Coordinates of C-alpha atoms and ligand atoms in Angstrom, one line a residue:
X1 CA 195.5 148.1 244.9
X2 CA 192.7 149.7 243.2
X3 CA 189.2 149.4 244.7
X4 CA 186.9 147.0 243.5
X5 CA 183.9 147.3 240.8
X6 CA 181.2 146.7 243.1
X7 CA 182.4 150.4 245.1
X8 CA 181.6 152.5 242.5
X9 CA 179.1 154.9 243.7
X10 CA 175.2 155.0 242.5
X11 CA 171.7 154.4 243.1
X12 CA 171.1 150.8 243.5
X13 CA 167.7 150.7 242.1
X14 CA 166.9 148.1 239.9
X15 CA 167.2 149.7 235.8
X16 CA 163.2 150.2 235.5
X17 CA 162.4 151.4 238.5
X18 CA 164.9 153.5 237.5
X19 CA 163.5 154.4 234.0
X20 CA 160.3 155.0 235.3
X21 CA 161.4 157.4 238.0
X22 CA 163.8 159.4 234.6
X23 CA 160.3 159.4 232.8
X24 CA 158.6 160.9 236.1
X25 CA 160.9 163.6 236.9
X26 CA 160.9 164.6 233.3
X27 CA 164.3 163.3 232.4
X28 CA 163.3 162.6 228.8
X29 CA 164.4 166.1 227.5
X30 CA 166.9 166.8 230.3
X31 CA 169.6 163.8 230.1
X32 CA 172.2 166.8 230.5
X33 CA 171.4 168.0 233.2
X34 CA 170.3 165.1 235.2
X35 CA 174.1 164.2 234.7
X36 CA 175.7 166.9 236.0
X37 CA 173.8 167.1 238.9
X38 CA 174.4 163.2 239.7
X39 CA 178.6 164.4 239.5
X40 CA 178.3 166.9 242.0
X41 CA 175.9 164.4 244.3
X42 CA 178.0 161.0 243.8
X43 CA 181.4 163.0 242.5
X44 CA 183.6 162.3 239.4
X45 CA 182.2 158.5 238.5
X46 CA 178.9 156.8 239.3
X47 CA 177.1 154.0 237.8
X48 CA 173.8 154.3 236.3
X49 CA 170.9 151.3 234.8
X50 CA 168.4 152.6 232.7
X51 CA 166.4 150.1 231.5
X52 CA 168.7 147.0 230.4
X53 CA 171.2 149.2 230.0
X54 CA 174.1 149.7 232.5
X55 CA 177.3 152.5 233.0
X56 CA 179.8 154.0 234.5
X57 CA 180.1 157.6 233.6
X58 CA 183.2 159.8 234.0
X59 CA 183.3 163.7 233.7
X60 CA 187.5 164.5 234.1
X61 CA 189.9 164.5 231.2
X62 CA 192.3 162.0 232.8
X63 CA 189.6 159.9 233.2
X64 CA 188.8 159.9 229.6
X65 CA 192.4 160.1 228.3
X66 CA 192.8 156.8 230.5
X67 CA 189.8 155.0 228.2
X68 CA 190.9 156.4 225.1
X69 CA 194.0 155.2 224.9
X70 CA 192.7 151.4 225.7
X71 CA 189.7 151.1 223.4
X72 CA 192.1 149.4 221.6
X73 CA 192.0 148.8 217.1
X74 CA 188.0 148.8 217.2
X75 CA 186.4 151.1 219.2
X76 CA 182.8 150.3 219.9
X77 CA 180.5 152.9 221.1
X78 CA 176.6 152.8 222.7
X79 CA 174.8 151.7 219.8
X80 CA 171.4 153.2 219.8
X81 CA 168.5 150.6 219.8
X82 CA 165.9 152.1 217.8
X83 CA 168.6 153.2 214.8
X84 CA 169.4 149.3 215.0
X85 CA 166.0 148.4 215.4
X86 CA 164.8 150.3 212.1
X87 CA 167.9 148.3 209.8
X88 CA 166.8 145.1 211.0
X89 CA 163.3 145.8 210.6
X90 CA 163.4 146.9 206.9
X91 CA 166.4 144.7 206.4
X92 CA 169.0 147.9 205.7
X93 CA 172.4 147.6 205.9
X94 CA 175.1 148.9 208.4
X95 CA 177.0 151.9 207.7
X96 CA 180.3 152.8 209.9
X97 CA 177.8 154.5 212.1
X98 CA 176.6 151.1 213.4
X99 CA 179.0 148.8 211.9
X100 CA 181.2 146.7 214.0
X101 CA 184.8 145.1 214.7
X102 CA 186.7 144.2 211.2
X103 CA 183.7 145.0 208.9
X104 CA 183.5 148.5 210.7
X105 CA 187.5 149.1 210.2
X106 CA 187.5 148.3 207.0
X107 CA 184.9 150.6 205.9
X108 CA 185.9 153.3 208.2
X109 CA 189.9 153.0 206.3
X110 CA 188.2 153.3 203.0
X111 CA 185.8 156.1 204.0
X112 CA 188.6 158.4 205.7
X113 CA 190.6 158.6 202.7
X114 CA 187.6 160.9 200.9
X115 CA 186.4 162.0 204.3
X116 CA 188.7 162.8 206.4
X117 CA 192.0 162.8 204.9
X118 CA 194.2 166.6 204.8
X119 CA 194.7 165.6 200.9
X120 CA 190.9 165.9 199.9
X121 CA 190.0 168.0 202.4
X122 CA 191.5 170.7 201.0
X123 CA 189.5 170.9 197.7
X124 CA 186.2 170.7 199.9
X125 CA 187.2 174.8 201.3
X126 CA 186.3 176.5 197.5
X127 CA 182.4 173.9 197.5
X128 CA 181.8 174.9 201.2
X129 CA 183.0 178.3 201.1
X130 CA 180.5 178.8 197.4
X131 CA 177.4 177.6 199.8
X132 CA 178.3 180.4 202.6
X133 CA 178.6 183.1 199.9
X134 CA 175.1 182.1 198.8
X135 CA 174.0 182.6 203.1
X136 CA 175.5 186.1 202.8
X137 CA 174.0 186.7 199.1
X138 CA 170.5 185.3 200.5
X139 CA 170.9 187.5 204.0
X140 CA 171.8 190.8 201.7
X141 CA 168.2 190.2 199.9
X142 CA 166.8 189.8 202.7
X143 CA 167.8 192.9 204.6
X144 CA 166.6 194.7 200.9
X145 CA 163.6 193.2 201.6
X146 CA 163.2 194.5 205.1
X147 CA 163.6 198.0 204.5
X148 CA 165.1 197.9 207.6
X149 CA 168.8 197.7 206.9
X150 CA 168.9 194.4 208.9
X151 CA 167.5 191.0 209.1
X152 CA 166.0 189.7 212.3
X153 CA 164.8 186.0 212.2
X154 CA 165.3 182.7 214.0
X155 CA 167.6 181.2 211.8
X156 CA 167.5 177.8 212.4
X157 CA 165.5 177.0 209.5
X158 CA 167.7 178.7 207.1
X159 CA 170.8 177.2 208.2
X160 CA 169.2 173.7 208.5
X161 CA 169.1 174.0 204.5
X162 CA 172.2 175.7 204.5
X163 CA 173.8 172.7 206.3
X164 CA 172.1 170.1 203.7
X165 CA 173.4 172.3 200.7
X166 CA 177.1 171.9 202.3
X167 CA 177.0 168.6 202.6
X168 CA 175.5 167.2 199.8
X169 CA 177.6 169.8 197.6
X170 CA 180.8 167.8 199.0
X171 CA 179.2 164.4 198.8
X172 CA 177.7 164.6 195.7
X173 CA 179.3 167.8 193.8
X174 CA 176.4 169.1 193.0
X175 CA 173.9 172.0 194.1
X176 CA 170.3 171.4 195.6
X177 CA 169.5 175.0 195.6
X178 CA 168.1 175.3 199.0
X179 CA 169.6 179.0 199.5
X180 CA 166.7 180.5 197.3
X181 CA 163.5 181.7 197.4
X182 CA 162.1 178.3 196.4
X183 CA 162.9 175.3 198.3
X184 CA 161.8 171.8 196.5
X185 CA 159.7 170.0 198.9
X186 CA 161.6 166.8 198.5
X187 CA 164.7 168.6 200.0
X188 CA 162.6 170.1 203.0
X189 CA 160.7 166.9 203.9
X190 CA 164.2 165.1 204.0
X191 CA 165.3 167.9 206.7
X192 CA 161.7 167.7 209.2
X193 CA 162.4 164.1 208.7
X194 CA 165.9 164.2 210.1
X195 CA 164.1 166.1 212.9
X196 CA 161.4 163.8 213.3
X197 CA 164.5 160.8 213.0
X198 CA 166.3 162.0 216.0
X199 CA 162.8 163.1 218.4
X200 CA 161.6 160.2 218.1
X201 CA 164.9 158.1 219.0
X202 CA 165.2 159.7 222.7
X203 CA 162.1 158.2 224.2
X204 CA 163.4 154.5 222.6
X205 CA 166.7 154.7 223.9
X206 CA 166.8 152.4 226.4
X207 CA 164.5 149.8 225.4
X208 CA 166.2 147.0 224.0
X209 CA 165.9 146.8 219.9
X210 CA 163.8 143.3 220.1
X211 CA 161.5 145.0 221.9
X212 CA 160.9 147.6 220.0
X213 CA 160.7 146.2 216.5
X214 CA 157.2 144.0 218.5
X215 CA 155.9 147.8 219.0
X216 CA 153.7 149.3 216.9
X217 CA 153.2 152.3 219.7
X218 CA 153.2 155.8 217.5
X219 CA 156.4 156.9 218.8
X220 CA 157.9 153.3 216.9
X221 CA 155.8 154.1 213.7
X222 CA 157.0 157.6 213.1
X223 CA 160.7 156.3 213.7
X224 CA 160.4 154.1 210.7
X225 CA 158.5 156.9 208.3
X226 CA 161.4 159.5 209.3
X227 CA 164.0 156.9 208.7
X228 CA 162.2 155.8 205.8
X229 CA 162.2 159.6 203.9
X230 CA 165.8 159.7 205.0
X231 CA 167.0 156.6 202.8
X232 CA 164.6 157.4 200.0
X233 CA 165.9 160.6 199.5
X234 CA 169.7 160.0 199.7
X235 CA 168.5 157.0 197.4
X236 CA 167.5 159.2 194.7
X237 CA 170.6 161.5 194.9
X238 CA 173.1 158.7 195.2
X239 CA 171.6 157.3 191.9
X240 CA 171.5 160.7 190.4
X241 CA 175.1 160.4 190.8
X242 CA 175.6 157.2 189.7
X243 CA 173.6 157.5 186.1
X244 CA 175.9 160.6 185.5
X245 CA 178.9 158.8 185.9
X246 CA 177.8 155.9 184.2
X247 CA 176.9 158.0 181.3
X248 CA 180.1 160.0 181.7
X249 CA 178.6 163.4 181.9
X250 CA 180.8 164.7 184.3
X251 CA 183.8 165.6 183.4
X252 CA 187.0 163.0 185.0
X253 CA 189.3 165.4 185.4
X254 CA 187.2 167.8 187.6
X255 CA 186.3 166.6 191.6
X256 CA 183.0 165.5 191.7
X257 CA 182.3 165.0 195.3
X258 CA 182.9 162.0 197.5
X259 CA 180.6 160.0 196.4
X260 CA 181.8 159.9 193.3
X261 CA 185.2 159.3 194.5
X262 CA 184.5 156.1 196.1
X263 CA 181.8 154.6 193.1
X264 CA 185.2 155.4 191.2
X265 CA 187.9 153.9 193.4
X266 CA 185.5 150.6 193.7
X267 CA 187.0 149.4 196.9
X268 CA 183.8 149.1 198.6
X269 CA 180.3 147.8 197.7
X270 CA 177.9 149.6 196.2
X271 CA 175.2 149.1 199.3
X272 CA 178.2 150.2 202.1
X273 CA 178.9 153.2 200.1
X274 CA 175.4 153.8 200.1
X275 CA 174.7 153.0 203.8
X276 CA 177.2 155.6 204.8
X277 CA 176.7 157.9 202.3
X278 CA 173.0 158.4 203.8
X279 CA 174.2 158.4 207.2
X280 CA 176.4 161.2 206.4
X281 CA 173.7 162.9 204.4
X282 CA 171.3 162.9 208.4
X283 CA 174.2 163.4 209.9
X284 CA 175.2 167.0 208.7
X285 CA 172.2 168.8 208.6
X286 CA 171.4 169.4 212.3
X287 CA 174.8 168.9 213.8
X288 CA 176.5 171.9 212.1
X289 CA 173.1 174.1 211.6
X290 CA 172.6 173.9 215.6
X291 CA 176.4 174.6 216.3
X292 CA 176.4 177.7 213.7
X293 CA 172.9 179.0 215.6
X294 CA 174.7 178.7 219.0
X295 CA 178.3 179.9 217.7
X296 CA 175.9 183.4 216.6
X297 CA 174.6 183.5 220.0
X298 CA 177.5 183.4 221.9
X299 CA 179.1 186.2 219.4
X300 CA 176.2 188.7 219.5
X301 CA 176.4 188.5 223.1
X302 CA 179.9 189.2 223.6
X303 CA 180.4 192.2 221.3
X304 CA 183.9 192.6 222.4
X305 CA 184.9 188.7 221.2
X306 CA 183.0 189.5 218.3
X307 CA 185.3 192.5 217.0
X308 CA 188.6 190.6 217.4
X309 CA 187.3 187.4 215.5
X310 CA 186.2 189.7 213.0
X311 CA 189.5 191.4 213.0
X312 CA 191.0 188.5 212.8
X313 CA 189.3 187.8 209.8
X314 CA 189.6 190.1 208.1
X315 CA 193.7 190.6 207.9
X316 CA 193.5 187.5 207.3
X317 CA 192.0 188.1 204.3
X318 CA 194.1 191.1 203.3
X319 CA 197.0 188.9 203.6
X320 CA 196.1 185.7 201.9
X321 CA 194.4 188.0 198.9
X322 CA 191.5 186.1 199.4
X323 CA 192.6 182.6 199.1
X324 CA 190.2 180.8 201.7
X325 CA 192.6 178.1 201.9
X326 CA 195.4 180.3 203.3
X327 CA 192.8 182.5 205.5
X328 CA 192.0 179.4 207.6
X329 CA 195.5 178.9 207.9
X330 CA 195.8 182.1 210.1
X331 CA 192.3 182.4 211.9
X332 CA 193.1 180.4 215.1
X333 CA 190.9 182.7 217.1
X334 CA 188.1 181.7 215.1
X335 CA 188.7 177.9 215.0
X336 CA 189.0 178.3 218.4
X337 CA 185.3 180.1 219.4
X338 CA 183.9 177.3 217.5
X339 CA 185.4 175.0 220.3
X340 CA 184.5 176.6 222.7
X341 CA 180.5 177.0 221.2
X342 CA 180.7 173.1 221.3
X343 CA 182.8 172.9 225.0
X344 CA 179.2 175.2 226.4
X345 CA 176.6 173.4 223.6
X346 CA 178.1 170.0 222.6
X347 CA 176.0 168.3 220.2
X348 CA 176.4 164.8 222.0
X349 CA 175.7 164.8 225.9
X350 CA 178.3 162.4 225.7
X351 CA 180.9 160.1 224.4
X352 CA 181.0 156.2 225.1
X353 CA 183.4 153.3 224.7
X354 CA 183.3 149.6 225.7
X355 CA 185.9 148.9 227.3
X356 CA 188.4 145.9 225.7
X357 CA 190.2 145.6 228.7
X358 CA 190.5 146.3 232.7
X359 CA 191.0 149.6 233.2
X360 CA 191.6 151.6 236.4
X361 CA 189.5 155.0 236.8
X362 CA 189.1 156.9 240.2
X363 CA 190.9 154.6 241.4
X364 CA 188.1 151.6 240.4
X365 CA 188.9 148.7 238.3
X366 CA 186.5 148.8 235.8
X367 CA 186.2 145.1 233.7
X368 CA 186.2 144.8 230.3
X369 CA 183.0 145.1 227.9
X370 CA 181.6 147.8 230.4
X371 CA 180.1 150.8 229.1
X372 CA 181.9 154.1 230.3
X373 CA 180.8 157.3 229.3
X374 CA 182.3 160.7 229.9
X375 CA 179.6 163.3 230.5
X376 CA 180.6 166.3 227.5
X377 CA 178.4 168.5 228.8
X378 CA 178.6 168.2 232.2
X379 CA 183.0 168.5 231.8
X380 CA 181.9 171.8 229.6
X381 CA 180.4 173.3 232.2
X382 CA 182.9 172.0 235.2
X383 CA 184.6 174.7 237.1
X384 CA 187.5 172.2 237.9
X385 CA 188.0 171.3 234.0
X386 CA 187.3 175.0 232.9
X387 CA 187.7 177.7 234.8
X388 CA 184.6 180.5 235.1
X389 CA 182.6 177.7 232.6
X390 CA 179.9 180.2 232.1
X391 CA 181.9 182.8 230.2
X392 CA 182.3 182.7 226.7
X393 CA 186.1 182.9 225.9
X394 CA 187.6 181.8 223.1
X395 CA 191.4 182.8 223.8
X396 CA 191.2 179.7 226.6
X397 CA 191.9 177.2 223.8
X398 CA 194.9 179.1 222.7
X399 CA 197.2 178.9 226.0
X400 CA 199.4 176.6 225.8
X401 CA 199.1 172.9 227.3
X402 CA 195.3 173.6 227.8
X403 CA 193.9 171.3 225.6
X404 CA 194.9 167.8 226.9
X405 CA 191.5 165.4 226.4
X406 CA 189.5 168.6 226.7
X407 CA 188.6 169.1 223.0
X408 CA 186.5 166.0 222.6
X409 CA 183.7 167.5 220.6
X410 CA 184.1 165.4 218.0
X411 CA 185.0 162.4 219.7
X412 CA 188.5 160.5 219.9
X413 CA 190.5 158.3 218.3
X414 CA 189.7 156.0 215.0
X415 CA 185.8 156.5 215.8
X416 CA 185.7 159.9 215.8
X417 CA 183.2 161.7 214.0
X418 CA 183.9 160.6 210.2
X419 CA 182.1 164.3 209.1
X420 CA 184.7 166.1 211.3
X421 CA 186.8 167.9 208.9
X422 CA 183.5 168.6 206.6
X423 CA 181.9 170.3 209.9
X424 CA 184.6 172.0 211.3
X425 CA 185.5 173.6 207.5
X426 CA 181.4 174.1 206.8
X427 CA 181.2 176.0 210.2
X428 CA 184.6 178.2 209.9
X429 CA 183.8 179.4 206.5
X430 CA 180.5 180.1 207.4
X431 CA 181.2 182.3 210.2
X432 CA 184.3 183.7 208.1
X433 CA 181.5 185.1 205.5
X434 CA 179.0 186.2 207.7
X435 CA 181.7 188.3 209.9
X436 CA 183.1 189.9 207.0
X437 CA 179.7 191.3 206.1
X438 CA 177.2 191.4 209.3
X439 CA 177.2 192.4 212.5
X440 CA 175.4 189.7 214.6
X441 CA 173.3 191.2 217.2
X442 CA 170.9 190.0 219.9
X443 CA 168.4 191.1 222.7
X444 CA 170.9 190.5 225.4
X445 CA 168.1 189.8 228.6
X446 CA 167.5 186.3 226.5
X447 CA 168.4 183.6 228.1
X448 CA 168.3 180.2 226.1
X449 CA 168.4 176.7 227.7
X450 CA 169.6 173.6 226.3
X451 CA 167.3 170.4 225.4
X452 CA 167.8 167.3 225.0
X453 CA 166.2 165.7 222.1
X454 CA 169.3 163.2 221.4
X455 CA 171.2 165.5 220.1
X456 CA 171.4 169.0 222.8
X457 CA 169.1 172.0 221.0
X458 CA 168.0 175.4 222.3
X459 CA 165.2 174.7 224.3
X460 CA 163.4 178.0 222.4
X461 CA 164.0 179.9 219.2
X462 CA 166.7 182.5 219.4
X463 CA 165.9 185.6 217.5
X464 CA 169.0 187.1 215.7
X465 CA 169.2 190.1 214.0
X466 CA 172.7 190.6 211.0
X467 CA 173.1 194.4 210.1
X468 CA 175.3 194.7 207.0
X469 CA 178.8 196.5 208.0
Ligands
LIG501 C1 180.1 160.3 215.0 C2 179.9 164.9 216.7 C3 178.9 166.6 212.3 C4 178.8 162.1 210.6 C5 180.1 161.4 215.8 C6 180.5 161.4 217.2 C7 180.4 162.6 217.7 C8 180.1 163.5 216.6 C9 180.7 163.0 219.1 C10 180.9 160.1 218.0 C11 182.4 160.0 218.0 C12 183.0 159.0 218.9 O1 182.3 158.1 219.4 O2 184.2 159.2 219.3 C13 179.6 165.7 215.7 C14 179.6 167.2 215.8 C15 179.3 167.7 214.5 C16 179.2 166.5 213.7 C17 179.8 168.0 217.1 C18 179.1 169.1 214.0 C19 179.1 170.1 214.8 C20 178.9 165.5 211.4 C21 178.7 165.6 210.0 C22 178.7 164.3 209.5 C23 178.8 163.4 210.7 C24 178.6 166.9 209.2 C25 178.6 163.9 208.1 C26 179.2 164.4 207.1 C27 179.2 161.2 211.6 C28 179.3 159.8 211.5 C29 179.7 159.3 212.7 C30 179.8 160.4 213.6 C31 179.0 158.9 210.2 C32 179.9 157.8 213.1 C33 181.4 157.4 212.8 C34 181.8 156.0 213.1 O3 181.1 155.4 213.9 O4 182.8 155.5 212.5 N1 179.9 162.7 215.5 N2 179.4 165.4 214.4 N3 178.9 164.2 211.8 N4 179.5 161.6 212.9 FE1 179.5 163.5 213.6
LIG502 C1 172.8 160.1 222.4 O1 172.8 158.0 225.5 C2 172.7 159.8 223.9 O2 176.9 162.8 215.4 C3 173.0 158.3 224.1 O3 176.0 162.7 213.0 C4 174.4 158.0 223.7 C5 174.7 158.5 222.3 C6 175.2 157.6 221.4 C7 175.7 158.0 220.1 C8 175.6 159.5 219.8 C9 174.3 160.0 220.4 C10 174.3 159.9 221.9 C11 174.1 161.5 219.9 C12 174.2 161.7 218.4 C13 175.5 161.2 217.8 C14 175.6 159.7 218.2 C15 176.7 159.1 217.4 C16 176.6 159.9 216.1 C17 175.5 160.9 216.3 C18 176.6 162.0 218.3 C19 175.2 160.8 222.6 C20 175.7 162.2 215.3 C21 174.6 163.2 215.5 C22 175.6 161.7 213.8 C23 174.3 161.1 213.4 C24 174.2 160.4 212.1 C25 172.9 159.8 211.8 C26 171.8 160.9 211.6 C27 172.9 158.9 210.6

């Protein structure tokens, strides 16, 4: 029989003590880390309280295959306090990010159908792949403007509004501009304030939400302002939508984004649409943008990879005549180095379910309602799980029978991430444009580092430089 609970292996330290000593050691900004080295000092499970917060966390694929497949009809993930703590506090409601059991699942089924499903998602490749000719139209000015024949920046700022332009162009079928010389203020204080949203979560997250709605500490205050500026400016857009449709100024007959699906379809109410509408609105601008710098890294510093992706690309393109559509039918080389930028720079540390029911892992019964997570990251970067982790090699997600509960960038199951297919399309067209036009070079003695600031960033800037061809 399988060993009790109680075995599993772990400080013992009561959860503050325990939070304290994170805060001491600097653990703030390096969650990631701290993990992976607790897996090689307690092996592949431990428990961990921080706070009033208590888990189990698993790093091996069979491990997390084994709590996929029971988190049952309504998985339930770590809900963070302080995003909680700000809806209750100026009386918001849920979207599916922090909706639960059959008021979740409902929404979620609606949402998926303009989100997710391989019918729509189709007519989002000509809106995303317009925004990444724009990046390659803006980049060309901007070597002009150099008079150097290349253009060395950080980009990060560039693509944060090239992220926001993707998305909003699917969700609302419409253009914000943000690729041009002048960027309307509204639009940039929305992006520092989905910045501000998520660097002010980490030091909140695990103090109970009752807690912190009683604080007014500065850390609390800025929370609310970002979150605030979030939900009035996907207010304003969502209505900008809504008057047009109302006054019939779109055309019916063309698509006009997915917000516009769903006001149409009239299956959900207007405040849920709007709920997750805005969450997908925060959600896509540093996700992909932070990806897309990483993915660049990785490819100016392996050359080599570089030139085949590119190749790649480009028969592709001589075959399909163009027709984006059919390109990303034949580019697994490229869908594939986007998997394995997220496998070495995930943009969640890690990936949590309740359990629903006992379930045995390492050889532990674990009891239901527990919270298991499985370290991303730290299975990223694990020799066992991928061989020479430090080397940046696409082809590894093309042999065969490789994959099995490996690929969890995005999550699993019915809670995956709901802007998957919009990311993954966003990214690959992206990277599609720029290889067709730039070399991407970097000073290769760089070394970057990874921070955690609840989502994983580069701890510094990273300067990249894109010659034209
Ligand atoms: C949830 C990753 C981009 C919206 C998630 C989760 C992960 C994730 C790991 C949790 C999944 C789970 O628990 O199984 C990523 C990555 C992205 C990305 C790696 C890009 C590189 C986006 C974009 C959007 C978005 C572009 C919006 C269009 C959401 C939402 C949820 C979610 C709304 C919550 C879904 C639910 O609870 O039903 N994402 N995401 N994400 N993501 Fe993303
Ligand atoms: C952060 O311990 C660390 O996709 C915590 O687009 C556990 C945890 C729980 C939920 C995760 C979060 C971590 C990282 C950021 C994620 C989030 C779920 C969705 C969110 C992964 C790993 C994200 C970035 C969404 C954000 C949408 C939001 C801006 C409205």
């Amino acid at each position: 029989a399988a060993r009790p609970f109680e075995q599993v292996p772990g400080e013992r330290r009561g959860g503050w003590l325990n939070l304290y000593h994170f805060w001491q050691e600097g653990g703030l900004h390096n969650v990631h880390n701290i993990m992976a080295r607790k897996f090689q000092r307690f092996g592949p499970i431990y428990r961990e309280k921080l706070g009033v917060y208590e888990s189990i966390n698993i790093i091996s694929p069979r491990d997390a295959a084994t709590l996929f497949r029971s988190e049952g009809m309504l998985p339930e993930r770590f809900s963070v306090p302080p995003w909680v703590a700000y809806r209750d506090y100026r009386n918001k409601p849920y979207g599916v990010l922090l909706k639960t059991g059959e008021a979740w699942r409902s929404d979620r089924l609606t949402l998926n159908k303009e989100v997710l499903s391989p019918r729509v998602v189709e007519g989002f490749v000509p809106l995303l792949s317009e925004v990444g000719e724009d990046f390659v139209r803006r980049a060309r000015a901007q070597v002009q403007k150099s008079g150097r024949e290349r253009w060395t920046a950080d980009f990060s700022h560039e693509l944060f509004r090239f992220a926001l332009e993707s998305v909003c162009h699917v969700l609302y079928g419409e253009r914000l501009g943000l690729l041009q010389d002048f960027v309307d203020p509204e639009a940039q204080r929305f992006i520092d304030a989905v910045t501000l949203m998520f660097h002010t979560t980490s030091p909140m997250l695990y103090l109970p939400p009752a807690l912190l709605r009683g604080l007014n500490a500065r850390t609390w205050r800025d929370h609310v302002h970002a979150w605030d500026a979030i939900f009035t400016q996907a207010d304003k857009c969502i209505q900008n939508v809504y008057r047009d449709l109302r006054l019939q100024r779109k055309g019916s007959r063309e698509y006009g984004g997915i917000l516009s699906s769903l006001l149409l379809q009239d299956k959900l109410p207007l405040d849920d649409i709007k709920a997750s509408v805005t969450e997908m609105m925060a959600g896509g601008v540093d996700t992909t943008s932070v990806t897309l710098q990483w993915a660049m890294f990785e490819l100016a510093r392996s050359p080599g990879t570089q030139e085949q992706l590119r190749a790649e690309v480009l028969a592709a393109k001589h075959e399909a005549a163009g027709d984006r559509v059919k390109m990303l039918k034949s580019t697994p080389l490229l869908k594939a180095a986007i998997k394995e930028t997220l496998r070495l720079h995930p943009v969640a540390v890690t990936l949590q379910r309740y359990t629903v029911q006992e379930v045995v892992l390492q050889d532990y019964r674990i009891p239901p309602k527990t919270l298991v997570q499985v370290g991303l990251y730290a299975m990223g970067r694990d020799p066992e799980v991928f061989p020479k982790p430090e080397q940046f090699s696409p082809e590894r997600w093309l042999l065969p029978g490789s994959k099995h509960f490996k690929g969890l960038s995005f999550g699993f199951g019915p809670r995956q991430c709901l802007g998957r297919r919009i990311a993954e399309l966003e990214m690959q067209l992206f990277l599609m444009h720029i290889l067709e036009n730039f070399k991407i070079e970097t000073k290769r003695a760089v070394e970057v580092g990874t921070k955690f600031d609840l989502i994983l960033l580069p701890d510094k800037p990273i300067y990249l430089t894109l010659r034209p061809l």
